[in-house]
PDB file of C-alpha atoms in Angstrom:
ATOM      1  CA  MET A 292     111.508  29.664  24.007  1.00 46.00           C
ATOM      2  CA  SER A 293     112.854  26.867  26.175  1.00 47.00           C
ATOM      3  CA  GLY A 294     113.212  24.459  23.292  1.00 47.00           C
ATOM      4  CA  ARG A 295     111.127  21.905  25.120  1.00 47.00           C
ATOM      5  CA  GLU A 296     107.996  20.673  23.435  1.00 46.00           C
ATOM      6  CA  GLU A 297     104.899  21.910  25.071  1.00 47.00           C
ATOM      7  CA  ARG A 298     102.613  19.091  26.091  1.00 47.00           C
ATOM      8  CA  SER A 299      98.923  19.450  25.717  1.00 44.00           C
ATOM      9  CA  THR A 300      97.056  19.248  29.003  1.00 50.00           C
ATOM     10  CA  SER A 301      93.824  18.315  27.285  1.00 52.00           C
ATOM     11  CA  HIS A 302      92.562  14.759  27.586  1.00 54.00           C
ATOM     12  CA  PRO A 303      90.334  12.887  25.188  1.00 53.00           C
ATOM     13  CA  GLN A 304      86.733  13.054  26.292  1.00 49.00           C
ATOM     14  CA  PRO A 305      85.041   9.760  27.137  1.00 49.00           C
ATOM     15  CA  PRO A 306      82.329   8.765  24.675  1.00 60.00           C
ATOM     16  CA  THR A 307      78.889  10.061  25.566  1.00 80.00           C
ATOM     17  CA  ALA A 308      76.522   7.366  26.797  1.00 85.00           C
ATOM     18  CA  PRO A 309      73.654   6.675  24.378  1.00 91.00           C
ATOM     19  CA  ARG A 310      70.447   8.476  25.225  1.00 95.00           C
ATOM     20  CA  ILE A 311      67.169   6.595  25.040  1.00 97.00           C
ATOM     21  CA  GLY A 312      63.629   7.883  24.746  1.00 97.00           C
ATOM     22  CA  VAL A 313      60.970   5.536  26.135  1.00 98.00           C
ATOM     23  CA  ALA A 314      57.320   5.456  25.042  1.00 98.00           C
ATOM     24  CA  LEU A 315      54.791   3.684  27.275  1.00 98.00           C
ATOM     25  CA  SER A 316      51.431   2.647  25.853  1.00 97.00           C
ATOM     26  CA  SER A 317      47.893   2.531  27.137  1.00 95.00           C
ATOM     27  CA  GLY A 318      46.535  -0.814  28.344  1.00 93.00           C
ATOM     28  CA  GLY A 319      45.102  -0.635  31.863  1.00 92.00           C
ATOM     29  CA  ALA A 320      46.636  -3.083  34.337  1.00 93.00           C
ATOM     30  CA  ARG A 321      48.750  -4.534  31.524  1.00 96.00           C
ATOM     31  CA  GLY A 322      50.670  -1.259  31.774  1.00 97.00           C
ATOM     32  CA  PHE A 323      52.411  -2.511  34.909  1.00 97.00           C
ATOM     33  CA  ALA A 324      54.712  -4.274  32.438  1.00 98.00           C
ATOM     34  CA  HIS A 325      56.191  -0.833  31.719  1.00 98.00           C
ATOM     35  CA  VAL A 326      57.801  -0.921  35.163  1.00 98.00           C
ATOM     36  CA  GLY A 327      59.636  -4.092  34.174  1.00 98.00           C
ATOM     37  CA  VAL A 328      60.772  -2.505  30.915  1.00 98.00           C
ATOM     38  CA  LEU A 329      62.184   0.554  32.682  1.00 98.00           C
ATOM     39  CA  LYS A 330      63.756  -1.608  35.380  1.00 98.00           C
ATOM     40  CA  ALA A 331      65.474  -3.894  32.867  1.00 98.00           C
ATOM     41  CA  LEU A 332      66.793  -0.971  30.832  1.00 98.00           C
ATOM     42  CA  HIS A 333      68.198   0.568  34.012  1.00 97.00           C
ATOM     43  CA  GLU A 334      69.842  -2.696  35.064  1.00 97.00           C
ATOM     44  CA  ALA A 335      71.397  -2.978  31.589  1.00 96.00           C
ATOM     45  CA  GLY A 336      73.071   0.382  32.166  1.00 95.00           C
ATOM     46  CA  LEU A 337      71.050   2.212  29.519  1.00 96.00           C
ATOM     47  CA  GLN A 338      70.241   5.872  30.133  1.00 91.00           C
ATOM     48  CA  VAL A 339      66.587   6.836  29.834  1.00 96.00           C
ATOM     49  CA  ALA A 340      66.799  10.484  28.830  1.00 97.00           C
ATOM     50  CA  THR A 341      63.121  11.176  28.145  1.00 97.00           C
ATOM     51  CA  VAL A 342      59.852   9.318  28.689  1.00 98.00           C
ATOM     52  CA  ALA A 343      56.351   9.672  27.235  1.00 98.00           C
ATOM     53  CA  GLY A 344      53.110   7.952  28.190  1.00 98.00           C
ATOM     54  CA  SER A 345      49.549   7.426  27.030  1.00 97.00           C
ATOM     55  CA  SER A 346      46.726   6.586  29.446  1.00 95.00           C
ATOM     56  CA  MET A 347      48.031   3.945  31.905  1.00 95.00           C
ATOM     57  CA  GLY A 348      51.446   4.529  30.389  1.00 97.00           C
ATOM     58  CA  SER A 349      51.230   8.142  31.547  1.00 97.00           C
ATOM     59  CA  ILE A 350      51.066   7.006  35.182  1.00 96.00           C
ATOM     60  CA  MET A 351      54.117   4.787  34.784  1.00 97.00           C
ATOM     61  CA  ALA A 352      55.982   7.476  32.827  1.00 98.00           C
ATOM     62  CA  ALA A 353      55.262  10.131  35.436  1.00 97.00           C
ATOM     63  CA  GLY A 354      56.073   7.804  38.325  1.00 96.00           C
ATOM     64  CA  TYR A 355      59.512   7.329  36.855  1.00 97.00           C
ATOM     65  CA  ALA A 356      60.129  10.819  35.485  1.00 97.00           C
ATOM     66  CA  VAL A 357      59.398  12.840  38.621  1.00 96.00           C
ATOM     67  CA  ARG A 358      62.433  11.474  40.488  1.00 94.00           C
ATOM     68  CA  GLY A 359      64.102   9.192  37.954  1.00 96.00           C
ATOM     69  CA  ASP A 360      63.991   6.417  40.553  1.00 95.00           C
ATOM     70  CA  ILE A 361      62.842   3.052  39.177  1.00 96.00           C
ATOM     71  CA  ALA A 362      63.081   1.367  42.586  1.00 96.00           C
ATOM     72  CA  GLU A 363      60.665   3.879  44.072  1.00 95.00           C
ATOM     73  CA  LEU A 364      58.258   3.456  41.156  1.00 95.00           C
ATOM     74  CA  GLU A 365      58.268  -0.304  41.608  1.00 96.00           C
ATOM     75  CA  ARG A 366      57.626   0.044  45.349  1.00 94.00           C
ATOM     76  CA  TRP A 367      54.541   2.199  45.026  1.00 91.00           C
ATOM     77  CA  VAL A 368      53.198   0.129  42.129  1.00 93.00           C
ATOM     78  CA  LEU A 369      53.461  -3.011  44.263  1.00 94.00           C
ATOM     79  CA  ASP A 370      51.705  -1.200  47.103  1.00 91.00           C
ATOM     80  CA  PHE A 371      48.948   0.138  44.811  1.00 86.00           C
ATOM     81  CA  ARG A 372      45.448  -1.084  45.710  1.00 83.00           C
ATOM     82  CA  ALA A 373      43.240  -0.489  42.688  1.00 74.00           C
ATOM     83  CA  ARG A 374      39.953  -1.119  44.504  1.00 74.00           C
ATOM     84  CA  GLU A 375      40.594   1.942  46.672  1.00 77.00           C
ATOM     85  CA  HIS A 376      40.445   4.128  43.559  1.00 75.00           C
ATOM     86  CA  MET A 377      37.701   2.352  41.611  1.00 76.00           C
ATOM     87  CA  ARG A 378      34.091   3.269  41.145  1.00 73.00           C
ATOM     88  CA  ARG A 379      31.669   0.973  42.901  1.00 72.00           C
ATOM     89  CA  LEU A 380      29.596  -0.265  39.964  1.00 69.00           C
ATOM     90  CA  VAL A 381      32.029   0.049  37.061  1.00 72.00           C
ATOM     91  CA  PRO A 382      35.619  -1.340  36.997  1.00 68.00           C
ATOM     92  CA  VAL A 383      37.204   1.995  36.068  1.00 77.00           C
ATOM     93  CA  MET A 384      39.203   4.472  38.067  1.00 78.00           C
ATOM     94  CA  ASP A 385      37.364   7.274  39.813  1.00 79.00           C
ATOM     95  CA  THR A 386      38.875  10.471  38.429  1.00 80.00           C
ATOM     96  CA  GLU A 387      38.859  12.425  41.684  1.00 84.00           C
ATOM     97  CA  ARG A 388      40.299   9.568  43.748  1.00 85.00           C
ATOM     98  CA  ILE A 389      43.085   8.627  41.372  1.00 86.00           C
ATOM     99  CA  THR A 390      44.033  12.262  40.736  1.00 88.00           C
ATOM    100  CA  THR A 391      44.242  12.938  44.478  1.00 90.00           C
ATOM    101  CA  PHE A 392      46.316   9.785  44.958  1.00 89.00           C
ATOM    102  CA  LEU A 393      48.713  10.651  42.142  1.00 90.00           C
ATOM    103  CA  ASP A 394      49.099  14.234  43.286  1.00 92.00           C
ATOM    104  CA  ARG A 395      50.090  12.890  46.695  1.00 91.00           C
ATOM    105  CA  VAL A 396      52.594  10.243  45.566  1.00 91.00           C
ATOM    106  CA  LEU A 397      54.098  12.641  43.028  1.00 95.00           C
ATOM    107  CA  ASP A 398      54.335  15.417  45.637  1.00 94.00           C
ATOM    108  CA  GLY A 399      52.199  17.771  43.551  1.00 95.00           C
ATOM    109  CA  ALA A 400      54.822  17.750  40.808  1.00 97.00           C
ATOM    110  CA  ARG A 401      54.620  19.894  37.722  1.00 97.00           C
ATOM    111  CA  PHE A 402      56.344  18.959  34.487  1.00 98.00           C
ATOM    112  CA  ALA A 403      59.132  21.429  35.216  1.00 97.00           C
ATOM    113  CA  ASP A 404      59.932  19.539  38.430  1.00 97.00           C
ATOM    114  CA  CYS A 405      60.665  16.230  36.710  1.00 97.00           C
ATOM    115  CA  ALA A 406      64.143  14.733  36.970  1.00 97.00           C
ATOM    116  CA  VAL A 407      63.624  13.140  33.535  1.00 97.00           C
ATOM    117  CA  PRO A 408      61.847  15.106  30.780  1.00 97.00           C
ATOM    118  CA  LEU A 409      58.235  13.920  30.580  1.00 98.00           C
ATOM    119  CA  ALA A 410      55.518  14.103  27.923  1.00 98.00           C
ATOM    120  CA  ILE A 411      51.932  12.956  28.456  1.00 98.00           C
ATOM    121  CA  VAL A 412      49.528  12.440  25.569  1.00 98.00           C
ATOM    122  CA  ALA A 413      45.770  12.973  25.527  1.00 97.00           C
ATOM    123  CA  THR A 414      43.168  13.293  22.785  1.00 96.00           C
ATOM    124  CA  ASP A 415      41.796  16.732  21.908  1.00 95.00           C
ATOM    125  CA  LEU A 416      38.094  16.018  21.401  1.00 93.00           C
ATOM    126  CA  GLU A 417      37.381  19.110  19.313  1.00 92.00           C
ATOM    127  CA  ARG A 418      40.423  18.891  17.043  1.00 91.00           C
ATOM    128  CA  ARG A 419      40.199  15.088  16.987  1.00 90.00           C
ATOM    129  CA  GLU A 420      43.924  14.628  17.308  1.00 92.00           C
ATOM    130  CA  PRO A 421      46.531  13.748  19.927  1.00 95.00           C
ATOM    131  CA  THR A 422      47.928  16.585  21.986  1.00 96.00           C
ATOM    132  CA  THR A 423      51.168  16.507  23.952  1.00 97.00           C
ATOM    133  CA  LEU A 424      51.281  17.954  27.465  1.00 98.00           C
ATOM    134  CA  THR A 425      54.649  19.111  28.762  1.00 97.00           C
ATOM    135  CA  ASP A 426      53.807  21.834  31.278  1.00 96.00           C
ATOM    136  CA  GLY A 427      51.452  22.302  34.190  1.00 96.00           C
ATOM    137  CA  PRO A 428      50.414  19.844  36.936  1.00 96.00           C
ATOM    138  CA  VAL A 429      51.371  16.251  36.170  1.00 97.00           C
ATOM    139  CA  ALA A 430      48.454  14.594  37.994  1.00 95.00           C
ATOM    140  CA  LEU A 431      45.895  16.606  36.019  1.00 95.00           C
ATOM    141  CA  ALA A 432      47.636  15.706  32.758  1.00 97.00           C
ATOM    142  CA  ILE A 433      47.390  12.023  33.708  1.00 96.00           C
ATOM    143  CA  ALA A 434      43.678  12.450  34.442  1.00 95.00           C
ATOM    144  CA  ALA A 435      43.231  13.880  30.940  1.00 96.00           C
ATOM    145  CA  SER A 436      45.176  11.028  29.361  1.00 97.00           C
ATOM    146  CA  MET A 437      42.995   8.440  31.144  1.00 94.00           C
ATOM    147  CA  ALA A 438      39.528  10.020  30.780  1.00 93.00           C
ATOM    148  CA  MET A 439      37.515   7.185  29.241  1.00 90.00           C
ATOM    149  CA  PRO A 440      34.707   8.073  26.812  1.00 90.00           C
ATOM    150  CA  PHE A 441      31.281   8.474  28.442  1.00 87.00           C
ATOM    151  CA  LEU A 442      32.618   7.261  31.816  1.00 87.00           C
ATOM    152  CA  HIS A 443      34.818  10.229  32.723  1.00 89.00           C
ATOM    153  CA  ARG A 444      34.215  13.902  32.197  1.00 90.00           C
ATOM    154  CA  PRO A 445      36.671  15.380  29.669  1.00 94.00           C
ATOM    155  CA  VAL A 446      39.439  17.362  31.353  1.00 95.00           C
ATOM    156  CA  SER A 447      39.614  21.065  30.679  1.00 93.00           C
ATOM    157  CA  TRP A 448      43.182  22.058  29.809  1.00 93.00           C
ATOM    158  CA  GLN A 449      44.044  25.554  28.594  1.00 91.00           C
ATOM    159  CA  GLY A 450      40.738  25.950  26.802  1.00 91.00           C
ATOM    160  CA  ARG A 451      40.718  22.451  25.324  1.00 93.00           C
ATOM    161  CA  ARG A 452      38.675  19.366  26.194  1.00 94.00           C
ATOM    162  CA  LEU A 453      40.946  16.370  26.583  1.00 96.00           C
ATOM    163  CA  ALA A 454      40.281  12.655  27.037  1.00 96.00           C
ATOM    164  CA  GLU A 455      41.655   9.124  26.662  1.00 95.00           C
ATOM    165  CA  ALA A 456      44.967   9.112  24.792  1.00 95.00           C
ATOM    166  CA  ALA A 457      44.365   5.701  23.219  1.00 93.00           C
ATOM    167  CA  LEU A 458      41.622   7.183  21.037  1.00 92.00           C
ATOM    168  CA  SER A 459      44.322   8.856  18.957  1.00 92.00           C
ATOM    169  CA  CYS A 460      47.762   7.713  20.146  1.00 94.00           C
ATOM    170  CA  PRO A 461      48.091   4.461  22.117  1.00 94.00           C
ATOM    171  CA  LEU A 462      51.893   4.411  21.864  1.00 96.00           C
ATOM    172  CA  PRO A 463      53.576   7.861  21.899  1.00 96.00           C
ATOM    173  CA  THR A 464      56.855   7.107  20.138  1.00 96.00           C
ATOM    174  CA  ALA A 465      56.929  10.505  18.423  1.00 94.00           C
ATOM    175  CA  GLN A 466      56.575  12.238  21.796  1.00 96.00           C
ATOM    176  CA  ALA A 467      59.550  10.267  23.158  1.00 96.00           C
ATOM    177  CA  ARG A 468      61.788  11.719  20.473  1.00 93.00           C
ATOM    178  CA  ALA A 469      63.861  14.735  21.419  1.00 89.00           C
ATOM    179  CA  PRO A 470      67.145  16.351  20.353  1.00 90.00           C
ATOM    180  CA  GLY A 471      70.054  14.088  21.210  1.00 91.00           C
ATOM    181  CA  ILE A 472      67.996  10.897  21.507  1.00 95.00           C
ATOM    182  CA  ASP A 473      69.786   7.952  19.904  1.00 95.00           C
ATOM    183  CA  LEU A 474      67.014   5.356  20.124  1.00 96.00           C
ATOM    184  CA  VAL A 475      63.317   5.269  20.990  1.00 97.00           C
ATOM    185  CA  ILE A 476      62.076   2.166  22.776  1.00 98.00           C
ATOM    186  CA  GLY A 477      58.335   1.634  22.861  1.00 97.00           C
ATOM    187  CA  SER A 478      56.543  -0.675  25.289  1.00 98.00           C
ATOM    188  CA  MET A 479      53.259  -1.729  23.679  1.00 97.00           C
ATOM    189  CA  VAL A 480      50.759  -3.534  25.914  1.00 96.00           C
ATOM    190  CA  SER A 481      47.500  -2.098  24.596  1.00 89.00           C
ATOM    191  CA  GLN A 482      44.961  -4.792  23.859  1.00 74.00           C
ATOM    192  CA  GLY A 483      42.316  -4.202  21.218  1.00 60.00           C
ATOM    193  CA  ARG A 484      42.101  -0.432  21.598  1.00 51.00           C
ATOM    194  CA  PRO A 485      41.189   0.207  17.933  1.00 51.00           C
ATOM    195  CA  ARG A 486      38.342  -2.296  18.372  1.00 52.00           C
ATOM    196  CA  PHE A 487      37.339  -0.524  21.578  1.00 52.00           C
ATOM    197  CA  ALA A 488      37.161   2.795  19.748  1.00 54.00           C
ATOM    198  CA  THR A 489      35.018   1.228  17.023  1.00 55.00           C
ATOM    199  CA  THR A 490      32.661  -0.284  19.590  1.00 52.00           C
ATOM    200  CA  VAL A 491      32.262   2.968  21.471  1.00 56.00           C
ATOM    201  CA  ALA A 492      31.706   4.811  18.207  1.00 54.00           C
ATOM    202  CA  GLY A 493      28.873   2.431  17.371  1.00 54.00           C
ATOM    203  CA  LEU A 494      27.388   2.863  20.826  1.00 54.00           C
ATOM    204  CA  SER A 495      27.450   6.632  20.498  1.00 50.00           C
ATOM    205  CA  GLY A 496      25.514   6.332  17.266  1.00 53.00           C
ATOM    206  CA  THR A 497      22.732   4.289  18.833  1.00 52.00           C
ATOM    207  CA  VAL A 498      22.302   5.983  22.204  1.00 53.00           C
ATOM    208  CA  GLY A 499      23.925   9.319  21.489  1.00 49.00           C
ATOM    209  CA  ARG A 500      20.637  11.176  21.212  1.00 54.00           C
ATOM    210  CA  ALA A 501      19.834  10.308  24.821  1.00 55.00           C
ATOM    211  CA  LEU A 502      23.072  11.742  26.158  1.00 57.00           C
ATOM    212  CA  THR A 503      23.361  15.317  27.355  1.00 59.00           C
ATOM    213  CA  GLY A 504      25.865  17.597  29.044  1.00 76.00           C
ATOM    214  CA  TRP A 505      29.553  16.715  28.902  1.00 77.00           C
ATOM    215  CA  GLN A 506      28.833  13.288  27.400  1.00 81.00           C
ATOM    216  CA  ARG A 507      27.688  15.008  24.215  1.00 82.00           C
ATOM    217  CA  GLN A 508      31.325  15.941  23.593  1.00 86.00           C
ATOM    218  CA  TYR A 509      32.086  12.242  23.157  1.00 86.00           C
ATOM    219  CA  VAL A 510      29.102  11.744  20.879  1.00 84.00           C
ATOM    220  CA  ASP A 511      30.293  14.571  18.641  1.00 84.00           C
ATOM    221  CA  PHE A 512      33.823  13.140  18.630  1.00 86.00           C
ATOM    222  CA  PHE A 513      32.770   9.658  17.513  1.00 82.00           C
ATOM    223  CA  ARG A 514      30.279  10.884  14.952  1.00 79.00           C
ATOM    224  CA  ALA A 515      32.967  12.799  13.091  1.00 74.00           C
ATOM    225  CA  ARG A 516      34.100  11.342   9.796  1.00 57.00           C
ATOM    226  CA  ASP A 517      37.723  12.313  10.295  1.00 65.00           C
ATOM    227  CA  LEU A 518      38.488  10.311  13.428  1.00 63.00           C
ATOM    228  CA  PRO A 519      42.175   9.798  14.215  1.00 66.00           C
ATOM    229  CA  VAL A 520      43.584   6.357  13.464  1.00 57.00           C
ATOM    230  CA  PRO A 521      44.903   4.782  16.683  1.00 63.00           C
ATOM    231  CA  GLY A 522      48.374   3.384  16.135  1.00 53.00           C
ATOM    232  CA  GLY A 523      49.289   5.811  13.382  1.00 46.00           C
ATOM    233  CA  ASP A 524      52.220   6.972  15.483  1.00 51.00           C
ATOM    234  CA  LEU A 525      53.861   3.576  15.018  1.00 48.00           C
ATOM    235  CA  LEU A 526      55.055   4.568  11.557  1.00 44.00           C
ATOM    236  CA  PRO A 527      58.858   4.528  11.411  1.00 45.00           C
ATOM    237  CA  ASP A 528      60.807   7.731  11.624  1.00 47.00           C
ATOM    238  CA  PRO A 529      64.238   8.000   9.973  1.00 52.00           C
ATOM    239  CA  ALA A 530      65.934   9.363  13.081  1.00 56.00           C
ATOM    240  CA  PRO A 531      66.211   8.178  15.729  1.00 77.00           C
ATOM    241  CA  PRO A 532      65.523   4.471  15.162  1.00 90.00           C
ATOM    242  CA  THR A 533      62.654   2.864  17.073  1.00 94.00           C
ATOM    243  CA  VAL A 534      62.372  -0.532  18.739  1.00 96.00           C
ATOM    244  CA  VAL A 535      58.890  -1.537  19.874  1.00 96.00           C
ATOM    245  CA  LEU A 536      58.668  -4.180  22.588  1.00 97.00           C
ATOM    246  CA  ALA A 537      55.521  -6.247  23.099  1.00 96.00           C
ATOM    247  CA  PRO A 538      55.657  -7.919  26.525  1.00 97.00           C
ATOM    248  CA  GLU A 539      53.973 -11.319  26.498  1.00 97.00           C
ATOM    249  CA  LEU A 540      51.209 -10.826  29.036  1.00 96.00           C
ATOM    250  CA  GLY A 541      49.101 -13.883  28.303  1.00 93.00           C
ATOM    251  CA  ARG A 542      45.766 -13.650  30.025  1.00 91.00           C
ATOM    252  CA  ILE A 543      46.542 -10.520  32.002  1.00 95.00           C
ATOM    253  CA  GLY A 544      43.686  -8.189  31.143  1.00 92.00           C
ATOM    254  CA  ALA A 545      43.174  -4.466  31.415  1.00 91.00           C
ATOM    255  CA  VAL A 546      41.519  -4.758  34.846  1.00 89.00           C
ATOM    256  CA  ASP A 547      43.749  -7.476  36.342  1.00 93.00           C
ATOM    257  CA  PHE A 548      45.419  -5.095  38.776  1.00 92.00           C
ATOM    258  CA  HIS A 549      46.212  -7.972  41.156  1.00 92.00           C
ATOM    259  CA  LYS A 550      48.667  -9.434  38.632  1.00 95.00           C
ATOM    260  CA  VAL A 551      51.159  -6.619  38.963  1.00 96.00           C
ATOM    261  CA  ARG A 552      54.175  -8.836  39.689  1.00 97.00           C
ATOM    262  CA  ASP A 553      53.480 -11.028  36.664  1.00 97.00           C
ATOM    263  CA  ALA A 554      53.168  -7.944  34.456  1.00 98.00           C
ATOM    264  CA  ILE A 555      56.442  -6.451  35.727  1.00 98.00           C
ATOM    265  CA  ALA A 556      58.228  -9.744  35.074  1.00 98.00           C
ATOM    266  CA  ALA A 557      56.838  -9.820  31.521  1.00 98.00           C
ATOM    267  CA  GLY A 558      58.261  -6.356  30.900  1.00 98.00           C
ATOM    268  CA  GLU A 559      61.684  -7.471  32.115  1.00 98.00           C
ATOM    269  CA  ARG A 560      61.596 -10.509  29.825  1.00 98.00           C
ATOM    270  CA  ALA A 561      60.639  -8.351  26.847  1.00 98.00           C
ATOM    271  CA  VAL A 562      63.800  -6.272  27.278  1.00 98.00           C
ATOM    272  CA  ALA A 563      66.001  -9.314  27.878  1.00 98.00           C
ATOM    273  CA  ALA A 564      64.762 -10.940  24.672  1.00 98.00           C
ATOM    274  CA  ARG A 565      65.877  -7.988  22.562  1.00 97.00           C
ATOM    275  CA  LEU A 566      68.699  -6.520  24.590  1.00 97.00           C
ATOM    276  CA  ASP A 567      71.382  -7.597  22.114  1.00 96.00           C
ATOM    277  CA  GLU A 568      69.421  -5.924  19.311  1.00 96.00           C
ATOM    278  CA  ILE A 569      69.029  -2.741  21.354  1.00 97.00           C
ATOM    279  CA  LYS A 570      72.738  -2.605  22.187  1.00 96.00           C
ATOM    280  CA  ALA A 571      73.713  -3.293  18.581  1.00 95.00           C
ATOM    281  CA  THR A 572      71.458  -0.463  17.406  1.00 94.00           C
ATOM    282  CA  LEU A 573      73.194   1.819  19.870  1.00 94.00           C
ATOM    283  CA  GLY A 574      76.624   0.643  18.728  1.00 92.00           C
ATOM    284  CA  LEU A 575      77.413  -0.925  22.070  1.00 89.00           C
ATOM    285  CA  GLY A 576      78.253  -4.325  20.610  1.00 67.00           C
TER     286      GLY A 576
END
C-alpha cells in the first residue's frame, strides 16, 4: 500500500437524450405537413428514435426512416409531381406507378435497412383490424397502407389482404411506442376519415351486389357489424405520454398536392406552438 488515496478513473455519464416516437396520420396531400413536424423537431434538437405512419403518413415516415435525413425527405417531397402518379379519370394514386416511384427513391429498402426504426399500419380486411408491418419491402407496405376501398386492389401480404390504414387506425400512436421511448408525438392531419368510412360503407350496401372479384373483399369488410372504430388508437396510454399536434391547414385538401410548401410550413408552426410543452414533458425545461 502506498498510502495514497486511489482516485477513481470513472467519469459521470452525460444524461441520455430523450427519445421520441413520432406517429404520422393519414390525410392525403395534407400529410405534407408531417415533413414540417419532423423538420421542426430536428431543428429543436429532439431525437426521433422511431416513426410510424398510416396511409400518406406511411410515405412521410418511410421517407424519413430509411436514411434519417429530414433534408433529403424535404427535397424529394418538394420535387414530387403528383400528376405523374395519378390515374387519369380519378384523383387517386395509381398503385403501380407510386410503388415503382417509392421503390426507386427509397433504393428498394426493406424495414431492416432503415436508419430509424419504422412501422407502417394497414387494415386487415378479413380480421377487420389494424395490422403493423415491420419487415419486408417498405414500398409494398406503403402500397398496402394506401390502398383505397374499391379504387385499389387489396395488397396481399403474408397471406393477408391489406388496405387503407385510415379505415382502422388513422393515427398510429401505439405503433410509435417502443422500449425506451420517453414521449410519443402524433401529427394528425386526417380530415373527415370516419365520415369517409361511413359513406363508403353506405355505398357498398347499395351497389355491393354489382361488384365482383377483389372489390367484393371491400363489400364484405363494410357489411360486417364489428367494424373497427377509426381513431380508437388516440386513447391515452400511461407510458409514455402522448402529445398530438393538429397542424392548421386551412383549406388545404386531401388532393391539393400543389400546396406542399404551405403544408410543410403548417407542420413547423404546429411544433413551434407547443414546443415549450413538449420540452417540459421531457424534463428539458
